[in-house]
CSV table of C-alpha atoms and ligand atoms in Angstrom, one decimal:
chain,number,residue,atom,x,y,z
Y,164,MET,CA,16.7,17.0,13.0
Y,165,LYS,CA,18.9,14.4,14.1
Y,166,ARG,CA,16.5,11.8,15.4
Y,167,ILE,CA,13.3,10.3,14.0
Y,168,ALA,CA,11.1,7.4,15.1
Y,169,VAL,CA,9.0,5.0,12.9
Y,170,LEU,CA,5.8,3.2,14.1
Y,171,THR,CA,3.2,0.6,12.5
Y,172,SER,CA,-0.7,1.1,13.8
Y,173,GLY,CA,-3.6,-0.2,13.4
Y,174,GLY,CA,-4.2,-3.8,11.1
Y,175,ASP,CA,-1.1,-4.9,10.0
Y,176,ALA,CA,-0.6,-5.4,6.5
Y,177,PRO,CA,2.0,-7.2,4.2
Y,178,GLY,CA,4.9,-5.0,3.4
Y,179,MET,CA,4.8,-3.0,6.4
Y,180,ASN,CA,8.1,-4.6,7.3
Y,181,ALA,CA,9.8,-3.5,4.2
Y,182,ALA,CA,8.3,0.0,4.7
Y,183,ILE,CA,9.9,0.2,8.1
Y,184,ARG,CA,13.4,-1.2,6.6
Y,185,ALA,CA,13.0,1.9,4.2
Y,186,VAL,CA,12.5,4.4,6.5
Y,187,VAL,CA,15.3,2.8,8.9
Y,188,ARG,CA,17.7,2.8,6.1
Y,189,THR,CA,17.1,6.2,4.2
Y,190,GLY,CA,17.2,8.0,7.8
Y,191,LEU,CA,20.5,6.2,8.6
Y,192,HIS,CA,21.5,7.5,5.1
Y,193,GLN,CA,20.5,11.0,5.9
Y,194,GLY,CA,23.1,10.5,9.2
Y,195,TRP,CA,20.2,10.3,11.6
Y,196,GLU,CA,19.3,8.4,14.5
Y,197,VAL,CA,16.3,6.1,14.1
Y,198,PHE,CA,14.0,4.9,16.9
Y,199,GLY,CA,11.1,2.1,16.6
Y,200,VAL,CA,8.2,2.3,18.5
Y,201,ARG,CA,6.5,-0.9,19.9
Y,202,ARG,CA,2.9,-1.2,19.6
Y,203,GLY,CA,1.8,1.6,17.6
Y,204,TYR,CA,0.2,4.7,19.5
Y,205,ALA,CA,0.0,2.5,22.8
Y,206,GLY,CA,3.9,2.1,22.8
Y,207,LEU,CA,4.4,5.5,21.8
Y,208,ILE,CA,2.4,6.6,25.0
Y,209,ALA,CA,4.1,4.2,27.2
Y,210,GLY,CA,7.5,5.0,26.1
Y,211,ASN,CA,8.2,1.8,24.4
Y,212,PHE,CA,11.1,3.0,22.1
Y,213,ILE,CA,14.2,0.9,20.7
Y,214,SER,CA,17.2,2.0,18.5
Y,215,LEU,CA,17.3,0.6,15.2
Y,216,ASP,CA,20.3,0.2,12.7
Y,217,ALA,CA,20.7,-1.1,9.4
Y,218,ARG,CA,21.2,-4.7,10.8
Y,219,ASP,CA,17.9,-4.7,12.8
Y,220,VAL,CA,16.0,-4.4,10.1
Y,221,GLY,CA,18.3,-6.8,7.8
Y,222,GLY,CA,16.3,-10.0,6.9
Y,223,ILE,CA,12.6,-8.6,7.4
Y,224,VAL,CA,11.7,-7.6,3.7
Y,225,GLN,CA,9.8,-10.8,3.0
Y,226,GLN,CA,8.0,-11.3,6.4
Y,227,GLY,CA,4.4,-10.4,6.7
Y,228,GLY,CA,3.1,-8.7,9.8
Y,229,THR,CA,5.1,-6.1,11.5
Y,230,ILE,CA,8.5,-6.4,13.6
Y,231,LEU,CA,7.3,-3.3,15.8
Y,232,GLY,CA,3.9,-4.9,16.5
Y,233,SER,CA,0.7,-2.8,16.0
Y,234,ALA,CA,-2.3,-1.7,18.1
Y,235,ARG,CA,-5.5,0.0,18.0
Y,236,SER,CA,-5.2,2.5,21.1
Y,237,PRO,CA,-8.2,4.0,22.9
Y,238,GLU,CA,-5.8,6.1,25.1
Y,239,PHE,CA,-4.6,7.8,22.2
Y,240,GLN,CA,-8.0,9.1,21.1
Y,241,THR,CA,-7.8,11.2,24.2
Y,242,GLU,CA,-6.2,14.7,23.9
Y,243,GLU,CA,-4.2,13.4,27.5
Y,244,GLY,CA,-3.0,10.6,25.4
Y,245,ARG,CA,-1.8,12.4,22.7
Y,246,MET,CA,-0.1,15.0,24.7
Y,247,LYS,CA,1.9,12.1,26.7
Y,248,ALA,CA,3.2,10.5,23.3
Y,249,LEU,CA,4.3,13.8,22.3
Y,250,ARG,CA,6.0,14.2,26.1
Y,251,GLU,CA,7.9,10.8,25.3
Y,252,LEU,CA,9.1,12.0,21.6
Y,253,ARG,CA,10.4,15.5,22.8
Y,254,GLN,CA,12.1,13.8,26.0
Y,255,ARG,CA,14.0,11.9,23.4
Y,256,ASP,CA,14.8,14.9,21.3
Y,257,ILE,CA,12.9,13.0,18.6
Y,258,GLY,CA,11.9,16.0,16.1
Y,259,GLY,CA,10.2,13.6,13.1
Y,260,LEU,CA,7.6,10.8,13.0
Y,261,VAL,CA,6.9,8.0,10.4
Y,262,VAL,CA,3.4,6.6,10.8
Y,263,ILE,CA,2.8,3.1,8.6
Y,264,GLY,CA,-1.1,2.7,8.3
Y,265,GLY,CA,-4.5,3.3,7.2
Y,266,ASP,CA,-7.3,5.8,7.9
Y,267,GLY,CA,-7.5,5.6,11.9
Y,268,SER,CA,-3.7,5.4,11.9
Y,269,GLN,CA,-3.6,8.6,9.6
Y,270,ALA,CA,-6.0,10.5,11.8
Y,271,GLY,CA,-3.7,10.1,14.5
Y,272,ALA,CA,-0.8,11.5,12.5
Y,273,HIS,CA,-2.7,14.6,11.7
Y,274,ALA,CA,-3.7,15.0,15.3
Y,275,LEU,CA,0.1,15.2,16.1
Y,276,SER,CA,1.1,17.2,13.2
Y,277,GLN,CA,-1.5,19.9,14.4
Y,278,MET,CA,0.1,19.3,17.6
Y,279,GLY,CA,3.6,20.7,16.2
Y,280,LEU,CA,5.4,17.4,15.3
Y,281,ALA,CA,7.1,16.7,12.2
Y,282,VAL,CA,5.0,13.9,10.8
Y,283,VAL,CA,4.8,11.6,7.8
Y,284,GLY,CA,2.3,9.1,6.6
Y,285,VAL,CA,2.7,6.3,4.7
Y,286,SER,CA,-0.4,4.3,3.2
Y,287,SER,CA,-0.8,0.9,4.8
Y,288,THR,CA,-3.9,-1.1,4.6
Y,289,ILE,CA,-5.1,-4.0,3.1
Y,290,ASP,CA,-8.7,-2.7,2.9
Y,291,ASN,CA,-7.7,-0.1,0.4
Y,292,ASP,CA,-10.0,2.8,1.5
Y,293,LEU,CA,-7.3,5.4,2.5
Y,294,TYR,CA,-7.6,8.6,0.6
Y,295,GLY,CA,-4.3,10.0,-0.9
Y,296,SER,CA,-3.2,6.8,-2.3
Y,297,GLU,CA,-4.5,4.7,-5.5
Y,298,ILE,CA,-3.4,1.7,-3.8
Y,299,THR,CA,-2.1,0.9,-0.2
Y,300,ILE,CA,0.4,-1.5,1.0
Y,301,GLY,CA,-0.9,-4.8,1.6
Y,302,VAL,CA,-3.3,-5.1,-0.7
Y,303,ASP,CA,-2.3,-6.9,-3.8
Y,304,THR,CA,-0.8,-9.6,-1.5
Y,305,ALA,CA,-4.3,-9.7,0.1
Y,306,LEU,CA,-5.8,-10.0,-3.1
Y,307,ASN,CA,-3.4,-12.7,-4.2
Y,308,ILE,CA,-4.4,-14.8,-1.0
Y,309,ALA,CA,-8.1,-14.3,-1.8
Y,310,LEU,CA,-7.7,-15.5,-5.2
Y,311,GLU,CA,-5.9,-18.7,-4.0
Y,312,ALA,CA,-8.8,-19.4,-1.5
Y,313,ILE,CA,-11.2,-18.5,-4.8
Y,314,ASP,CA,-9.2,-21.0,-7.1
Y,315,ARG,CA,-9.0,-23.8,-4.6
Y,316,LEU,CA,-12.8,-23.7,-3.8
Y,317,LYS,CA,-13.9,-23.7,-7.2
Y,318,VAL,CA,-12.3,-27.0,-7.5
Y,319,THR,CA,-14.1,-28.7,-4.7
Y,320,ALA,CA,-17.4,-26.7,-5.9
Y,321,ALA,CA,-17.1,-28.5,-9.2
Y,322,SER,CA,-16.6,-31.9,-7.9
Y,323,LEU,CA,-19.8,-31.7,-5.9
Y,324,GLN,CA,-21.7,-29.0,-8.0
Y,325,ARG,CA,-21.7,-26.7,-5.3
Y,326,ALA,CA,-22.1,-23.0,-4.5
Y,327,PHE,CA,-19.8,-21.2,-2.7
Y,328,LEU,CA,-19.6,-18.1,-0.7
Y,329,VAL,CA,-16.1,-16.6,-0.2
Y,330,GLU,CA,-16.3,-14.0,2.5
Y,331,VAL,CA,-13.2,-11.2,2.3
Y,332,MET,CA,-12.2,-8.4,4.5
Y,333,GLY,CA,-13.5,-5.1,4.2
Y,334,ARG,CA,-15.6,-3.6,7.5
Y,335,ASP,CA,-16.7,-0.4,5.5
Y,336,CYS,CA,-15.3,-0.9,2.0
Y,337,GLY,CA,-16.0,-3.5,-1.0
Y,338,TYR,CA,-12.6,-2.9,-2.9
Y,339,LEU,CA,-11.1,-6.3,-1.7
Y,340,ALA,CA,-14.3,-8.3,-2.7
Y,341,LEU,CA,-14.8,-6.5,-5.8
Y,342,MET,CA,-11.3,-7.1,-7.4
Y,343,ALA,CA,-11.4,-10.6,-6.0
Y,344,GLY,CA,-14.7,-11.3,-7.8
Y,345,ILE,CA,-13.7,-9.8,-11.0
Y,346,ALA,CA,-10.1,-11.5,-11.1
Y,347,GLY,CA,-11.4,-14.9,-9.2
Y,348,GLY,CA,-14.4,-15.2,-12.1
Y,349,ALA,CA,-17.0,-15.3,-9.4
Y,350,GLU,CA,-21.0,-14.9,-10.4
Y,351,ALA,CA,-21.9,-12.5,-8.0
Y,352,VAL,CA,-20.2,-10.2,-5.7
Y,353,VAL,CA,-21.8,-8.4,-2.6
Y,354,ILE,CA,-20.3,-5.2,-1.1
Y,355,PRO,CA,-21.1,-2.7,1.6
Y,356,GLU,CA,-21.4,0.4,-0.7
Y,357,MET,CA,-24.3,-1.3,-2.9
Y,358,GLU,CA,-27.6,-2.8,-1.7
Y,359,THR,CA,-27.8,-6.3,-2.7
Y,360,ASP,CA,-30.8,-8.5,-2.9
Y,361,PRO,CA,-30.3,-12.1,-2.1
Y,362,GLU,CA,-32.6,-13.0,-4.7
Y,363,VAL,CA,-30.5,-11.7,-7.2
Y,364,VAL,CA,-27.6,-13.6,-6.0
Y,365,ALA,CA,-29.2,-16.8,-5.8
Y,366,ARG,CA,-30.4,-16.4,-9.5
Y,367,GLY,CA,-27.0,-15.6,-10.4
Y,368,LEU,CA,-25.6,-18.8,-9.1
Y,369,ARG,CA,-28.8,-21.0,-10.4
Y,370,ALA,CA,-27.9,-19.5,-14.0
Y,371,ALA,CA,-24.5,-20.7,-13.8
Y,372,TYR,CA,-25.5,-24.3,-13.3
Y,373,ASP,CA,-28.0,-23.7,-15.7
Y,374,ARG,CA,-25.7,-22.7,-18.5
Y,375,GLY,CA,-23.7,-25.9,-17.7
Y,376,GLN,CA,-20.9,-24.7,-15.3
Y,377,ALA,CA,-19.5,-26.9,-12.8
Y,378,HIS,CA,-19.2,-24.3,-9.7
Y,379,ALA,CA,-20.6,-21.0,-8.8
Y,380,ILE,CA,-19.1,-18.7,-6.4
Y,381,VAL,CA,-20.1,-15.4,-4.6
Y,382,VAL,CA,-17.4,-13.1,-3.2
Y,383,VAL,CA,-19.1,-11.1,-0.3
Y,384,ALA,CA,-17.1,-8.5,1.8
Y,385,GLU,CA,-17.7,-8.8,6.0
Y,386,GLY,CA,-19.3,-5.3,6.2
Y,387,ALA,CA,-22.0,-6.2,3.6
Y,388,ARG,CA,-25.5,-6.4,4.8
Y,389,TYR,CA,-25.6,-9.7,3.6
Y,390,ASN,CA,-22.5,-11.1,4.4
Y,391,ALA,CA,-21.6,-14.7,4.9
Y,392,GLU,CA,-23.8,-15.0,7.8
Y,393,GLY,CA,-26.6,-13.2,6.6
Y,394,LEU,CA,-26.6,-14.9,3.1
Y,395,VAL,CA,-26.0,-18.5,4.6
Y,396,ARG,CA,-28.9,-17.8,6.9
Y,397,TYR,CA,-31.0,-16.6,3.8
Y,398,PHE,CA,-30.4,-19.4,1.8
Y,399,ARG,CA,-31.1,-21.8,4.8
Y,400,GLU,CA,-34.4,-20.2,5.0
Y,401,HIS,CA,-35.6,-20.3,1.4
Y,402,HIS,CA,-33.8,-23.6,0.8
Y,403,GLU,CA,-36.8,-25.5,-0.6
Y,404,ARG,CA,-37.7,-22.4,-3.0
Y,405,LEU,CA,-34.2,-21.9,-4.0
Y,406,GLY,CA,-33.1,-25.5,-4.6
Y,407,PHE,CA,-29.6,-25.2,-3.0
Y,408,ASP,CA,-27.5,-24.6,-0.2
Y,409,LEU,CA,-24.7,-21.9,0.0
Y,410,ARG,CA,-21.1,-23.6,1.5
Y,411,ALA,CA,-19.8,-20.2,3.3
Y,412,THR,CA,-15.7,-20.1,3.7
Y,413,THR,CA,-14.3,-16.8,5.9
Y,414,LEU,CA,-11.1,-15.9,4.9
Y,415,GLY,CA,-10.6,-13.3,7.7
Y,416,HIS,CA,-7.2,-12.8,9.1
Y,417,VAL,CA,-5.6,-15.2,6.9
Y,418,GLN,CA,-5.7,-12.3,4.3
Y,419,ARG,CA,-3.5,-10.4,6.5
Y,420,GLY,CA,-0.9,-13.2,7.4
Y,421,GLY,CA,0.9,-13.4,3.9
Y,422,SER,CA,4.4,-12.7,3.0
Y,423,PRO,CA,4.1,-9.7,0.7
Y,424,GLY,CA,4.5,-10.5,-2.9
Y,425,ALA,CA,6.7,-8.5,-5.2
Y,426,PHE,CA,4.2,-5.4,-5.6
Y,427,ASP,CA,3.9,-4.5,-1.8
Y,428,ARG,CA,7.5,-5.0,-1.0
Y,429,LEU,CA,8.5,-2.5,-4.0
Y,430,LEU,CA,5.4,-0.1,-3.0
Y,431,ALA,CA,6.3,0.1,0.7
Y,432,THR,CA,9.9,0.6,-0.1
Y,433,ARG,CA,9.3,3.3,-2.4
Y,434,LEU,CA,6.5,4.9,-0.1
Y,435,GLY,CA,9.0,4.3,3.3
Y,436,ALA,CA,11.9,5.9,1.4
Y,437,ALA,CA,9.9,8.9,0.3
Y,438,ALA,CA,8.6,9.4,3.9
Y,439,THR,CA,12.1,10.1,4.8
Y,440,GLU,CA,13.0,12.2,2.1
Y,441,HIS,CA,10.0,14.5,2.6
Y,442,LEU,CA,11.2,15.0,6.4
Y,443,ALA,CA,14.8,15.7,5.6
Y,444,ARG,CA,13.6,18.4,3.1
Y,445,GLY,CA,11.5,19.8,6.0
Y,446,GLU,CA,8.2,18.8,4.5
Y,447,HIS,CA,5.5,17.5,6.8
Y,448,GLY,CA,2.2,16.8,7.9
Y,449,LEU,CA,1.3,14.5,4.5
Y,450,LEU,CA,0.7,11.1,3.5
Y,451,VAL,CA,2.9,9.5,1.1
Y,452,GLY,CA,1.1,7.5,-1.5
Y,453,LEU,CA,0.7,6.2,-5.1
Y,454,LEU,CA,-1.1,9.1,-7.1
Y,455,LYS,CA,-1.6,8.4,-10.9
Y,456,GLY,CA,1.0,5.3,-10.9
Y,457,GLU,CA,3.8,7.9,-9.2
Y,458,ILE,CA,5.0,8.3,-5.7
Y,459,GLY,CA,3.0,11.5,-4.4
Y,460,ALA,CA,2.4,13.2,-1.2
Y,461,THR,CA,-1.1,14.5,0.2
Y,462,PRO,CA,-1.7,16.9,3.0
Y,463,LEU,CA,-3.0,14.9,6.2
Y,464,VAL,CA,-5.7,17.4,6.6
Y,465,GLU,CA,-7.1,16.6,3.3
Y,466,VAL,CA,-6.6,12.8,4.0
Y,467,VAL,CA,-8.6,12.8,7.3
Y,468,VAL,CA,-11.8,14.1,5.3
Y,469,GLY,CA,-11.3,12.5,1.7
Y,470,LYS,CA,-13.4,10.0,0.9
Y,471,LYS,CA,-12.4,7.2,-1.4
Y,472,PRO,CA,-15.5,5.8,-3.5
Y,473,LEU,CA,-15.3,2.6,-5.4
Y,474,ASP,CA,-14.3,3.2,-9.1
Y,475,ALA,CA,-17.6,3.0,-10.9
Y,476,ARG,CA,-16.0,1.6,-14.3
Y,477,LEU,CA,-15.0,-1.8,-12.1
Y,478,LEU,CA,-18.3,-1.8,-10.6
Y,479,HIS,CA,-19.6,-1.8,-13.9
Y,480,LEU,CA,-17.3,-4.2,-15.3
Y,481,ALA,CA,-18.1,-6.6,-12.4
Y,482,GLU,CA,-21.8,-6.2,-13.7
Y,483,VAL,CA,-21.0,-7.4,-17.1
Y,484,LEU,CA,-18.5,-10.1,-16.0
Y,485,THR,CA,-20.3,-11.9,-13.2
Y,486,LYS,CA,-22.2,-14.1,-15.6
T,711,F6P,O1,-8.6,-2.4,8.6
T,711,F6P,C1,-8.0,-3.6,8.1
T,711,F6P,C2,-8.8,-4.8,8.7
T,711,F6P,O2,-8.3,-5.8,8.3
T,711,F6P,C3,-10.2,-4.5,8.2
T,711,F6P,O3,-10.5,-5.4,7.1
T,711,F6P,C4,-11.2,-5.6,9.3
T,711,F6P,O4,-12.7,-5.5,9.3
T,711,F6P,C5,-10.3,-5.2,10.5
T,711,F6P,O5,-9.1,-4.8,9.9
T,711,F6P,C6,-10.2,-6.1,11.7
T,711,F6P,O6,-9.5,-5.7,12.6
T,711,F6P,P1,-9.4,-6.5,13.9
T,711,F6P,O7,-7.5,-7.0,13.3
T,711,F6P,O8,-8.6,-5.4,14.7
T,711,F6P,O9,-9.9,-7.4,14.2
């Protein structure tokens, strides 16, 4: 193999650039030519490639987002789209591909791998819902952004004795909400994985004031049945009986836009380098991630069917601490 390509796909995550930089420089170290694909799988289908040398990836390790751009590509979901993508790679004599992204992106990587391409995935999503990595690129930075918001909201909440709700990202997975709730000292956590009774949330917030606390915070995941919209509506409808309002702050994409912290820069760098080294050893059809604290690899065929449930011990910890 003389040429490889790298792309970022799906929701961007702080640290993706550090991973791109590591892939490019480790690839050059192998004596290969390295190409970047602009705008994920959409760019692969459109033949949107750029040649990358060591200096092209200089000064990006501290930048959030992705210098290559990303996309969610419906065309790549089709057999025809994937065939087109493969043709674009073959035409350029590119024999290996590194895919930096979350579960949808790694499903795409698996599909290309099944078609005979040497593909290695790099675990990257702020949701931390990808099987094959204990923690994925971007989670730590996103969590710190959520914590900064929670700390600030506590200040204003304490001034006026108000109850606040903070909605964090997580369509199907409550990891960010759970960890932000534990580390942010919230009174309640609401996640998609568990049915929550809004009355229990209200009781938790009320109890905080009754024991003399100046603020009360509930952290909810966007994908929970009672997310910001649902809980605020419930509190409004039952305002007289509950006796207080809930002010809501939805962090949304703010969590994705940060500059990566030390943890994410290092994780992304190590994973990007490991992906390229796997390709160099002729090992592919894999996802690189953090396994028992070490860099490890999991076959993509397992990744696409695997589920990563929330750690029951953390759920229990949240229950004990949110009082
Ligand atoms: O997959 C990461 C994620 O940030 C989810 O938490 C969120 O639901 C989704 O992406 C938002 O996607 P988009 O940026 O396409 O609106």
